[in-house]
Amino acid sequence: MVELELGLIAIGAGIALAGSAYAAAIAEKEIGTAAVGAMAEKEELFGKGLILTVIPETIVIFGLVVAIMILGLADKIPVTG
Amino acid sequence: MIRTKKMVKTRLSGPKHSLKKLINELHAMKLIHLIDYRGEEFETGNSFSEAEEISEKLIKLRAMISRFKLNLNPRIIKDLKVCEQRFSQIFSSYHSLTAEISSLNERKKELEAKKGSIEPITSLQLSPEYFSGYESLTVFKGTVKKQIPEQKISETTKDFELFSSNFEGKNVIALFVPTEQKEKIQSLISEYGFSELHFEEETNLKELDSELFSIEKQLSSLNSKLDSLKEKEGQFLIDYEFNLEKETEKLEAPLKFAVTENAFIIEGWIPKKEAKEMQEKLNKLTEDKIFIETFEEKGAPTALENPSMVKPFEFFMNLYSLPKYAEIDPTFLVFITFPLFFGFMLGDVGYGIVTLIAFLVLRKKIKGEAKLLINSLIVASLATILFGFIFGEAFGFEFVEHPILNRVHDLDLMLLISIVVGLIHITLGFLVGFYNVMIQHDFKEAVFEKGSWLVIEAGGLLVISEMLLSMTSFGNILGGILILAGIVMLFKGEGVQGLVELPSLLSNTLSYARLFAVGLASVQLALIINAFATDFFQQGGIMIGAAVLILLLGHFVNILLGLLGPFLHSLRLHYVEFFGKFYKGGGKRFIPFGTEKNNA
C-alpha cells in the first residue's frame, strides 16, 4: 500500500508547515499590535517595528525546511507492486 | 559612497553688526548645519525686531490660505518689499468680505430660528393676534410628542379650546384654558412631551421669507467675490507665505547663537570639501571682520553621499535609521543585493515587465520620498526579468524547455542555493562589521567582536562538509577546534551576550531559505491560475471569455502578492539578518540652514 504511506508523508509535511505557520502568526500578532501602538506615538519607529514584527517569520521557514525534509522521505519508500 | 560625507565643525565669531549680512549669506549657501548653543557662559541671541511683524503677517496669511483651501506649489519671490502693499490690499478686502459674510450669516441664523418657531403655529390656521391679549385665559402653544385626548383635559376643566395640526411630522397644538387652571394643565400636557414655541406676535412669515431671500442673494454675491479673490491672488499668497517663512528662519536664527554685548559666536557643521570655499566667501563678504575656525570633532551629522544609480536605495536607510557619522553607509551593498533577492523571489519575465511598466508610469506621478522607493523598485523589476530568463518563466509558463534552473522541480538545488547565498550575505555582514569596529575602535577589538563569528562560521562549515562528504579524517576535529576558539574569542569580545546569540548564526542562515520559498509560492499560484484557465479554454464558447477573465484577475492578484512578499522578505533579510551583523544606526540627519524643512 504505497498510497497510504505517501499520504501519511504528505500529512506529516502539512502538519509541520501548518503548526509553524500558526505559531508564527500568534507571535506576529502580539508584536504587530505593540509595534502599531508604538508607531502611533512615534512615526519614525516604522523601520524598527517592521523588523520586530517579521522576526518570528523565521519559524515558518523552519517549518518549511522540515516539511521538505519529510517530503524527501517519499523517495525512500520501496516501490512494491 | 561607502562612508558618509566628511564633516568638519566650524565656529564663526565676529561683531554683531555684521551678523545680519552673515546670516543672509549662510542661508543662501545652504551648507552649514547649525548647532543650538547650550552653554552657560554666554546668552543666546534674540531674534531680530522684524520677526514679530512678519509672524503677524504669517498668521493672517495662513488664515487666508486655510480658508481658501489653497494647495499650490510656492515660487521664489525676489523682492519682498514690493509685496507688502499688495498683501495689505488683499487682506483688507478679504477682511471686509469675511466680516460682512459672517454678520449676514448671523442674521440669517436668527431669522431661521424665528421662522422655525412660527411656521408650525401658522399650520394651525389661526391669526397671530389670537394668541395674546387675554385677561383670564392662558394659551399653551407648542409641540407635543403624543396627541392629547380631549377627555383628559376635560377631567381638569370643561372650559377649553384645543386646536391641533400636523407640521412636518410634529404634532402642533394651541390650547386655550382659564388662567386659574394653568398649573394643572401645565403638568398634564408636560406628560405628553409638550415643548413651547416662542414667537413675537407681530412677526410676519412673508416678511421673514423676503428678508431671508435677500440675505441669500447678498451672501452668494459676496462668496463669488471671495472666490474671485482666491483665483486672482491664491498663487501670490502661497508664494508670499513661503518666502516670509524663509525670512523668519533667518530672523530667528540668532536664537541658536551665543552672543555677548557686541559679538556673536555661531557653531555648525559643514562638509569638509566646501569648508575652504565657504571661508573665503565669508571673509570677502565681511571684509575679514569675522574669525573662522574649522576643526574635526565627534558627533557630526550624517549626510549620505551616493551616485545617482544608488541614491534610490537611501530610502531603505531613511526607513530604518540613518548610519552614524563614523559608520559605514551600507546603501551601496543594499543596492547590489536587494534587487537580486527580489528578482530571485519573483523571477518571472512577464511579471517583471508588467511591474516595470507600472513603476515607470507611477514614477512620473509621484513626488518626494516615495519616488526613491519607486526608483529602487524599478531596479528590482529589471532583476526580476533577468531571473525570469534564468528560470525560463513568463506568467508561470515555462517558455524555455530546459532553463538554467527550474525552480518548480529542482527544489533541493534551490534550497541549497538560498542557503549558500545566505552564508555569503552573512559573511559579508560580518566583514563590514569587522571594518566598522576597526575604524571606530581598533583591529584587536574587531578580531574579537566580529572575527570570532567568522572563525565559528568557518569551523561550522568544515564540520558540515566533513559530515556530508567525509573527505578527510581530521575535518571534524579541526572544525571543532575552530568553533571552540571562535566561541572563546566571542566571549572575550562581547561577553555573555555574544554567547546567547550563538544559535542565531544557524537560524539566520536558514532564514535565507525564504529566498526560494516565497518564489515557489508565487510560481505555484501562477501555475494554478494557468491550469484553471486552460480547463475553461478547452470547453470553448463563452467559457473562453471566462478563461481570459481568470487569467487577467488571477495574474493581477498574483503580481500584487508578488510585489508585497518579495519586497518585505528581501527588506527583512537586509534589516534583520544582514544589518544585525554590523549596523548601529541612529545618526542625526544633516540639515543645512536654508533648506526647507519639508524638503530635507
XYZ file of C-alpha atoms in Angstrom:
681
model
C 0.000 0.000 0.000
C 2.290 2.686 -1.214
C -0.526 5.191 -1.415
C -1.181 5.170 2.339
C 2.452 5.749 3.172
C 2.668 8.591 0.696
C -0.452 10.082 2.171
C 0.966 9.927 5.667
C 4.116 11.643 4.475
C 2.066 14.395 2.895
C 0.018 14.834 6.067
C 3.211 14.969 8.132
C 4.644 17.678 5.902
C 1.382 19.563 6.091
C 1.324 19.450 9.884
C 4.923 20.692 10.064
C 4.066 23.696 7.930
C 0.676 24.420 9.470
C 1.954 24.213 13.027
C 4.869 26.515 12.428
C 2.729 28.958 10.465
C 0.207 29.077 13.290
C 2.953 29.670 15.842
C 4.442 32.459 13.755
C 1.024 34.031 13.343
C 0.441 34.124 17.099
C 3.859 35.646 17.719
C 3.456 38.230 14.962
C 0.025 39.197 16.172
C 1.368 40.193 19.558
C 4.385 42.023 18.224
C 2.434 43.702 15.447
C -0.117 45.134 17.873
C 2.593 46.592 20.054
C 4.511 47.911 17.043
C 1.488 49.712 15.646
C 0.846 51.179 19.069
C 4.397 52.448 19.270
C 4.197 53.844 15.747
C 1.105 55.827 16.618
C 3.204 57.588 19.245
C 6.321 57.983 17.145
C 6.195 57.506 13.416
C 9.941 57.053 12.958
C 9.642 53.679 14.642
C 8.237 52.158 11.446
C 11.535 50.561 10.462
C 12.180 49.099 13.894
C 8.561 47.979 14.214
C 8.699 46.215 10.887
C 11.843 44.358 11.850
C 10.494 43.203 15.180
C 7.236 42.147 13.579
C 8.858 39.955 10.942
C 11.340 38.231 13.242
C 9.010 35.287 14.038
C 8.576 34.655 10.321
C 11.693 32.536 10.539
C 9.604 29.957 12.408
C 7.635 29.291 9.224
C 10.845 28.894 7.289
C 11.960 26.237 9.770
C 8.618 24.525 9.300
C 9.096 24.663 5.560
C 12.569 23.151 5.747
C 11.250 20.349 7.959
C 8.343 19.808 5.555
C 10.705 19.499 2.612
C 12.841 17.040 4.538
C 9.746 14.970 5.324
C 8.737 15.043 1.666
C 12.220 13.759 0.881
C 11.252 10.553 2.750
C 8.910 9.733 -0.120
C 11.918 8.770 -2.257
C 12.920 6.145 0.281
C 9.693 4.157 0.094
C 10.420 0.921 -1.754
C 8.074 0.535 -4.688
C 6.125 -2.683 -4.116
C 3.739 -3.944 -6.726
C 29.994 56.227 -1.214
C 30.728 53.623 1.434
C 31.383 56.334 4.009
C 29.097 59.212 4.855
C 30.046 62.705 3.762
C 33.055 64.060 5.673
C 32.113 66.898 8.002
C 34.077 69.449 9.954
C 32.895 71.630 12.758
C 33.171 75.318 12.207
C 32.989 78.254 14.549
C 32.320 81.758 13.278
C 32.715 84.714 15.564
C 32.570 88.409 14.905
C 30.970 91.748 15.713
C 27.191 91.859 15.985
C 26.682 94.487 13.306
C 27.813 92.071 10.607
C 25.542 89.294 11.864
C 22.614 90.033 9.591
C 24.703 90.042 6.450
C 26.356 86.820 7.550
C 23.048 85.067 8.229
C 21.729 86.042 4.814
C 24.804 84.605 3.173
C 24.739 81.372 5.195
C 21.062 80.930 4.377
C 21.766 81.336 0.679
C 24.741 78.960 0.720
C 22.760 76.075 2.253
C 25.935 74.478 3.576
C 26.001 74.806 7.324
C 24.097 72.641 9.788
C 23.651 74.997 12.752
C 24.068 73.788 16.312
C 21.994 75.292 19.099
C 24.142 76.967 21.705
C 23.618 75.222 25.032
C 26.498 76.551 27.093
C 26.283 78.640 30.248
C 28.999 81.225 29.660
C 27.085 83.297 27.146
C 23.493 84.183 26.493
C 21.669 83.065 23.383
C 20.735 85.805 20.951
C 17.355 87.365 20.314
C 15.518 87.244 17.051
C 15.644 90.432 15.002
C 12.943 93.007 15.632
C 11.241 92.455 12.263
C 10.426 88.875 13.239
C 7.341 89.912 15.174
C 5.862 91.902 12.322
C 6.468 89.037 9.928
C 4.927 86.428 12.154
C 1.829 88.625 12.424
C 1.633 88.668 8.654
C 2.156 84.931 8.562
C -0.808 84.391 10.861
C -3.019 86.439 8.544
C -1.643 84.649 5.501
C -2.220 81.224 6.961
C -5.770 82.141 7.941
C -6.480 83.120 4.333
C -4.709 80.087 2.914
C -6.642 77.688 5.103
C -9.982 79.409 4.325
C -9.247 79.307 0.592
C -8.025 75.712 0.887
C -5.068 76.572 -1.341
C -2.820 73.752 -2.456
C -0.279 75.173 -4.876
C 3.460 74.980 -5.299
C 5.277 78.022 -3.936
C 7.643 80.082 -6.071
C 10.552 82.265 -5.059
C 9.903 85.996 -4.727
C 12.964 88.175 -5.275
C 11.823 91.422 -3.721
C 9.620 91.088 -0.656
C 9.243 94.865 -0.115
C 7.092 95.235 -3.232
C 4.676 92.616 -1.991
C 3.768 94.437 1.197
C 1.347 96.855 -0.442
C -0.323 94.116 -2.433
C -0.639 91.918 0.621
C -2.259 94.595 2.755
C -4.759 95.358 -0.013
C -5.662 91.705 -0.354
C -6.004 91.321 3.365
C -8.221 94.370 3.802
C -10.617 93.268 1.074
C -10.537 89.735 2.451
C -11.224 91.051 5.916
C -14.177 93.234 4.911
C -15.671 90.458 2.798
C -15.432 87.836 5.515
C -16.727 90.253 8.177
C -19.769 91.032 6.057
C -20.338 87.356 5.332
C -20.225 86.400 8.977
C -22.592 89.198 10.059
C -25.034 88.180 7.330
C -24.758 84.583 8.387
C -25.595 85.578 11.937
C -28.697 87.472 10.837
C -29.663 84.518 8.681
C -29.462 82.147 11.623
C -31.591 84.486 13.725
C -34.266 84.680 11.054
C -34.244 80.960 10.507
C -34.755 80.374 14.219
C -37.752 82.717 14.174
C -39.123 81.031 11.131
C -38.660 77.668 12.777
C -40.897 78.616 15.675
C -43.550 80.484 13.761
C -44.059 78.078 10.920
C -45.626 75.256 12.957
C -48.077 77.700 14.536
C -49.246 79.006 11.161
C -50.217 75.459 10.282
C -52.989 75.814 12.892
C -54.608 78.397 10.575
C -55.045 80.882 13.456
C -54.289 84.541 13.143
C -51.306 85.622 15.283
C -53.331 88.165 17.217
C -55.407 85.334 18.752
C -52.507 84.294 20.878
C -52.290 87.282 23.164
C -54.226 89.999 24.916
C -56.337 87.860 27.284
C -57.001 88.572 30.950
C -58.478 85.325 32.209
C -57.195 82.997 29.514
C -53.833 81.277 29.156
C -52.568 79.960 25.824
C -50.255 76.972 25.505
C -48.757 76.867 22.048
C -46.134 74.363 21.018
C -45.486 70.802 20.019
C -46.327 67.545 21.788
C -44.889 64.082 21.318
C -48.303 62.350 21.552
C -51.735 63.690 20.787
C -53.567 64.855 23.924
C -57.033 63.296 24.145
C -59.661 65.981 24.787
C -61.342 63.978 27.552
C -58.147 64.106 29.621
C -58.294 67.879 29.578
C -61.977 67.896 30.345
C -61.211 65.974 33.542
C -59.494 69.135 34.752
C -61.615 71.796 33.145
C -64.621 71.898 30.883
C -63.750 75.341 29.570
C -61.083 74.817 26.999
C -60.415 75.067 23.304
C -57.854 72.791 21.625
C -56.506 73.364 18.127
C -54.141 70.843 16.693
C -52.455 70.173 13.408
C -49.529 68.332 11.947
C -46.435 70.124 10.695
C -43.580 68.130 9.154
C -44.389 65.075 11.271
C -44.713 67.036 14.504
C -47.939 67.492 16.466
C -48.629 71.183 16.912
C -51.211 72.363 19.413
C -52.698 75.559 20.726
C -54.632 75.080 23.949
C -56.742 77.839 25.490
C -57.621 77.329 29.171
C -58.764 79.524 32.072
C -55.812 81.025 33.887
C -56.800 79.519 37.266
C -56.306 76.017 35.805
C -52.908 76.937 34.357
C -50.702 74.849 36.685
C -52.766 71.684 36.486
C -52.956 71.831 32.701
C -49.241 72.577 32.553
C -48.393 69.368 34.413
C -50.898 67.400 32.359
C -49.534 68.426 28.991
C -45.938 68.032 30.075
C -46.717 64.316 30.399
C -47.369 64.365 26.668
C -43.963 65.879 25.969
C -45.087 69.465 25.450
C -42.469 71.990 24.389
C -43.421 75.601 23.972
C -42.827 77.614 20.797
C -41.956 81.266 21.383
C -42.532 83.970 18.848
C -43.338 87.592 18.665
C -46.929 88.137 17.629
C -46.144 90.821 15.116
C -43.732 88.635 13.072
C -44.865 88.107 9.578
C -43.869 84.969 7.744
C -43.851 86.693 4.384
C -41.518 89.431 5.558
C -39.222 86.832 7.058
C -39.038 84.934 3.798
C -38.309 88.008 1.729
C -35.523 89.113 4.083
C -34.005 85.641 4.044
C -34.118 85.660 0.267
C -32.286 88.963 0.036
C -29.650 87.778 2.536
C -29.135 84.635 0.477
C -28.595 86.769 -2.593
C -26.102 89.048 -0.866
C -24.235 86.050 0.538
C -23.826 84.424 -2.824
C -22.519 87.630 -4.380
C -20.048 88.093 -1.501
C -18.903 84.490 -1.785
C -18.317 84.836 -5.500
C -16.271 87.961 -4.791
C -14.235 85.931 -2.304
C -13.793 83.196 -4.889
C -12.517 85.606 -7.480
C -10.094 86.998 -4.896
C -8.868 83.453 -4.350
C -8.476 82.837 -8.080
C -6.621 86.069 -8.604
C -4.352 86.121 -5.577
C -4.069 82.490 -4.459
C -0.693 81.888 -6.030
C 0.639 85.147 -4.631
C -0.471 84.230 -1.118
C 1.264 80.866 -1.325
C 4.439 82.442 -2.671
C 4.402 85.178 -0.069
C 3.889 82.765 2.791
C 6.717 80.553 1.577
C 9.124 83.458 1.278
C 8.143 85.054 4.556
C 8.660 81.759 6.293
C 12.181 81.636 4.952
C 12.638 85.176 6.143
C 11.587 84.223 9.687
C 14.024 81.357 9.597
C 16.765 83.922 9.062
C 15.408 86.404 11.575
C 15.085 83.767 14.270
C 18.478 82.185 13.615
C 20.200 84.219 16.378
C 18.198 82.198 18.913
C 20.686 79.423 18.226
C 23.790 81.547 18.633
C 25.814 82.592 21.623
C 26.094 86.370 21.968
C 27.785 88.947 24.126
C 27.019 92.635 24.131
C 28.865 93.294 20.883
C 29.815 89.934 19.424
C 28.382 86.609 18.364
C 29.562 83.006 18.026
C 27.984 80.619 15.525
C 28.723 76.919 15.608
C 27.803 74.374 12.973
C 28.840 71.507 10.757
C 29.861 71.863 7.144
C 31.011 69.322 4.551
C 34.796 69.233 4.597
C 35.010 69.687 0.847
C 33.225 73.012 0.956
C 34.853 74.380 4.104
C 37.602 76.318 2.405
C 35.361 77.859 -0.209
C 32.921 78.986 2.447
C 35.689 80.519 4.499
C 36.954 82.582 1.578
C 33.483 83.705 0.611
C 32.575 84.813 4.125
C 35.855 86.628 4.634
C 35.308 88.553 1.470
C 31.726 89.374 2.370
C 32.555 90.716 5.824
C 35.894 92.243 4.834
C 37.722 89.920 7.212
C 35.696 91.169 10.160
C 34.794 87.666 11.322
C 37.011 84.933 12.672
C 36.504 81.434 11.256
C 37.876 78.215 12.730
C 37.316 74.707 11.422
C 38.241 71.544 13.269
C 37.287 67.875 13.470
C 35.088 66.671 16.299
C 32.871 63.744 17.239
C 29.113 63.754 16.808
C 28.845 65.092 13.286
C 25.504 64.777 11.482
C 25.072 62.245 8.689
C 24.741 63.111 5.024
C 24.610 60.136 2.688
C 26.572 60.520 -0.483
C 25.842 58.078 -3.277
C 25.884 58.077 -7.075
C 22.513 58.661 -8.683
C 22.047 54.958 -9.515
C 22.415 54.001 -5.864
C 20.569 57.008 -4.437
C 17.056 55.475 -4.523
C 18.207 52.835 -2.070
C 18.814 55.535 0.526
C 15.081 55.149 1.048
C 15.748 51.947 2.962
C 18.242 53.723 5.199
C 15.779 56.535 5.900
C 13.122 53.974 6.735
C 15.393 52.097 9.134
C 17.724 54.591 10.732
C 20.492 56.712 9.315
C 24.026 55.438 9.891
C 26.101 57.251 12.488
C 28.681 59.615 11.091
C 31.649 57.292 11.597
C 29.751 54.223 10.405
C 29.797 52.555 7.017
C 26.902 53.573 4.792
C 25.536 50.249 3.524
C 23.373 51.805 0.788
C 25.668 50.535 -1.926
C 25.541 46.978 -0.592
C 21.759 47.151 -0.401
C 21.761 48.432 -3.982
C 23.510 45.237 -5.078
C 21.722 42.616 -3.006
C 18.184 43.966 -2.647
C 17.273 43.737 -6.356
C 18.978 40.336 -6.597
C 16.967 38.911 -3.713
C 13.782 40.492 -5.019
C 14.400 39.179 -8.521
C 15.303 35.724 -7.277
C 11.996 35.524 -5.403
C 9.679 36.950 -8.066
C 11.747 35.687 -11.054
C 9.287 35.882 -13.949
C 9.793 37.687 -17.254
C 6.102 38.555 -17.607
C 5.662 39.829 -14.060
C 8.922 41.753 -14.328
C 7.794 43.563 -17.471
C 4.353 44.376 -16.043
C 5.769 45.793 -12.819
C 8.493 47.653 -14.706
C 5.903 49.417 -16.861
C 3.694 50.100 -13.846
C 6.568 51.692 -11.915
C 7.753 53.710 -14.901
C 4.254 55.181 -15.177
C 3.994 55.751 -11.427
C 7.373 57.466 -11.321
C 6.045 60.387 -13.337
C 3.169 60.968 -10.926
C 4.857 60.671 -7.576
C 6.998 63.171 -5.746
C 9.180 63.186 -2.667
C 10.372 60.251 -0.633
C 8.092 57.749 -2.394
C 9.880 58.460 -5.654
C 13.051 56.946 -4.240
C 11.103 53.799 -3.417
C 9.665 53.588 -6.941
C 13.106 54.057 -8.471
C 14.552 51.276 -6.354
C 11.659 49.008 -7.334
C 12.400 49.707 -10.999
C 15.869 48.246 -10.485
C 14.247 45.316 -8.678
C 11.884 44.779 -11.642
C 14.848 44.595 -14.006
C 16.378 41.918 -11.769
C 13.042 40.091 -11.860
C 13.192 39.956 -15.667
C 16.782 38.703 -15.534
C 15.886 35.878 -13.155
C 12.805 35.179 -15.266
C 15.141 34.242 -18.116
C 17.271 32.109 -15.795
C 14.185 30.222 -14.596
C 12.645 30.306 -18.079
C 9.303 31.569 -16.800
C 6.768 34.065 -18.079
C 3.422 34.396 -16.251
C 4.058 30.964 -14.761
C 4.514 29.306 -18.173
C 7.856 27.678 -18.816
C 8.825 29.168 -22.137
C 12.236 27.504 -22.166
C 12.284 23.715 -22.201
C 15.459 23.291 -20.179
C 16.101 26.501 -18.286
C 19.322 27.082 -16.393
C 17.384 26.481 -13.200
C 13.920 25.016 -12.854
C 12.567 26.247 -9.556
C 9.434 24.112 -9.566
C 11.318 20.836 -9.852
C 14.839 21.473 -8.542
C 13.664 22.125 -5.001
C 16.766 20.775 -3.294
C 19.076 22.725 -5.527
C 17.092 25.912 -4.960
C 17.224 25.373 -1.196
C 20.962 24.837 -1.381
C 21.475 27.983 -3.456
C 19.399 30.000 -0.984
C 21.410 28.787 1.996
C 24.727 29.409 0.249
C 23.610 32.914 -0.713
C 22.647 33.393 2.930
C 26.077 32.283 4.119
C 27.772 34.669 1.710
C 25.498 37.547 2.716
C 26.012 36.939 6.420
C 29.760 36.654 5.961
C 29.706 39.933 4.076
C 27.817 41.407 7.023
C 30.492 40.228 9.457
C 33.230 41.603 7.215
C 31.560 45.000 7.106
C 31.122 44.786 10.860
C 34.801 43.946 11.212
C 35.739 47.028 9.219
C 33.251 49.149 11.171
C 34.703 48.183 14.538
C 38.215 48.585 13.198
C 37.750 52.174 12.058
C 35.824 53.127 15.178
C 37.982 51.288 17.718
C 40.948 49.131 16.737
C 41.984 45.962 14.975
C 42.138 43.846 18.122
C 38.585 44.625 19.130
C 37.402 43.911 15.600
C 39.023 40.485 15.706
C 37.316 39.556 18.965
C 33.918 41.068 18.223
C 33.393 40.184 14.578
C 36.334 37.982 13.596
C 35.213 35.434 16.176
C 31.964 34.929 14.275
C 33.880 34.326 11.065
C 36.026 31.719 12.801
C 32.932 29.958 14.182
C 31.354 30.044 10.744
C 34.437 28.528 9.136
C 34.556 25.796 11.787
C 30.876 25.018 11.317
C 31.301 24.774 7.561
C 34.219 22.390 7.993
C 32.210 20.102 10.274
C 29.205 20.094 7.964
C 31.217 19.424 4.830
C 33.005 16.611 6.646
C 29.668 15.101 7.642
C 28.275 15.322 4.135
C 31.318 14.438 2.061
C 33.768 12.879 4.570
C 36.796 13.850 2.545
C 39.371 13.862 5.329
C 39.540 12.300 8.737
C 40.629 15.428 10.585
C 37.954 17.813 9.264
C 35.705 17.219 12.251
C 38.454 17.794 14.756
C 39.789 20.906 13.041
C 36.266 22.280 12.700
C 35.571 21.615 16.374
C 38.752 23.395 17.405
C 37.885 26.384 15.241
C 34.383 26.596 16.703
C 35.713 26.407 20.267
C 38.365 29.015 19.566
C 35.755 31.247 17.989
C 33.452 30.909 20.993
C 36.261 31.858 23.380
C 37.111 34.883 21.241
C 33.463 35.870 21.093
C 33.159 35.651 24.875
C 36.149 37.947 25.168
C 34.759 40.348 22.611
C 31.077 40.548 23.502
C 30.707 38.698 26.790
C 27.698 36.561 27.697
C 25.516 38.491 25.290
C 27.562 37.142 22.409
C 27.185 33.567 23.616
C 23.420 33.948 23.880
C 23.349 34.967 20.253
C 25.271 31.905 19.061
C 22.228 29.921 17.850
C 21.201 32.900 15.732
C 24.017 32.017 13.344
C 22.103 28.885 12.361
C 18.655 30.454 12.365
C 19.845 33.433 10.341
C 21.373 31.197 7.709
C 18.257 29.032 7.472
C 16.193 32.190 7.247
C 17.552 32.667 3.735
C 15.501 29.608 2.717
C 12.719 32.148 2.239
C 14.519 33.240 -0.896
C 13.249 30.173 -2.703
C 10.151 29.554 -0.557
C 8.484 32.872 -1.407
C 9.264 32.360 -5.085
C 7.893 28.820 -5.004
C 4.599 30.036 -3.544
C 4.352 32.705 -6.240
C 5.074 30.339 -9.122
C 2.706 27.667 -7.805
C -0.096 30.196 -7.641
C 0.652 31.219 -11.224
C 0.586 27.554 -12.297
C -2.798 27.041 -10.629
C -4.215 30.115 -12.361
C -2.926 28.889 -15.716
C -4.235 25.331 -15.229
C -7.636 26.676 -14.249
C -7.791 28.932 -17.281
C -6.677 26.127 -19.609
C -9.619 23.999 -18.435
C -12.029 26.763 -19.353
C -10.339 27.348 -22.697
C -10.847 23.723 -23.657
C -14.586 23.980 -23.057
C -14.742 26.662 -25.758
C -17.616 29.049 -26.461
C -18.430 31.614 -23.801
C -16.025 29.850 -21.468
C -13.123 31.406 -23.371
C -14.236 34.770 -22.023
C -14.256 33.352 -18.506
C -10.778 31.931 -19.060
C -9.437 35.316 -20.115
C -11.044 36.890 -17.060
C -9.452 34.292 -14.778
C -6.057 34.890 -16.348
C -6.282 38.668 -16.016
C -7.645 38.728 -12.481
C -5.508 35.854 -11.222
C -2.243 37.229 -12.500
C -3.148 40.721 -11.308
C -3.639 39.449 -7.770
C -0.524 37.312 -8.005
C 1.536 40.279 -9.152
C 0.314 42.326 -6.196
C 1.202 39.486 -3.833
C 4.428 39.015 -5.745
C 5.376 42.636 -5.092
C 4.466 42.622 -1.429
C 6.051 39.294 -0.488
C 9.462 39.627 -2.134
C 9.688 43.291 -1.110
C 9.056 42.632 2.567
C 11.120 39.464 2.701
C 14.051 40.985 0.885
C 13.849 44.007 3.164
C 13.733 41.781 6.187
C 16.776 39.799 5.129
C 18.654 43.088 4.953
C 17.327 44.652 8.113
C 17.432 41.613 10.399
C 19.983 39.165 9.081
C 22.399 41.491 7.293
C 22.297 44.738 9.290
C 22.240 42.757 12.519
C 25.853 41.845 11.870
C 27.286 45.345 11.748
C 24.782 48.166 11.749
C 24.238 50.554 14.663
C 22.370 53.469 13.116
C 20.872 56.390 14.994
C 22.694 59.117 13.071
C 21.419 62.715 13.045
C 20.401 63.965 9.622
C 22.482 66.786 8.144
C 20.015 69.623 7.534
C 21.817 72.685 6.231
C 20.499 76.124 7.190
C 18.367 77.435 4.334
C 16.891 74.175 3.062
C 13.167 73.901 3.565
C 12.279 71.531 6.335
C 9.800 69.529 4.269
C 12.360 69.033 1.528
C 15.075 67.759 3.798
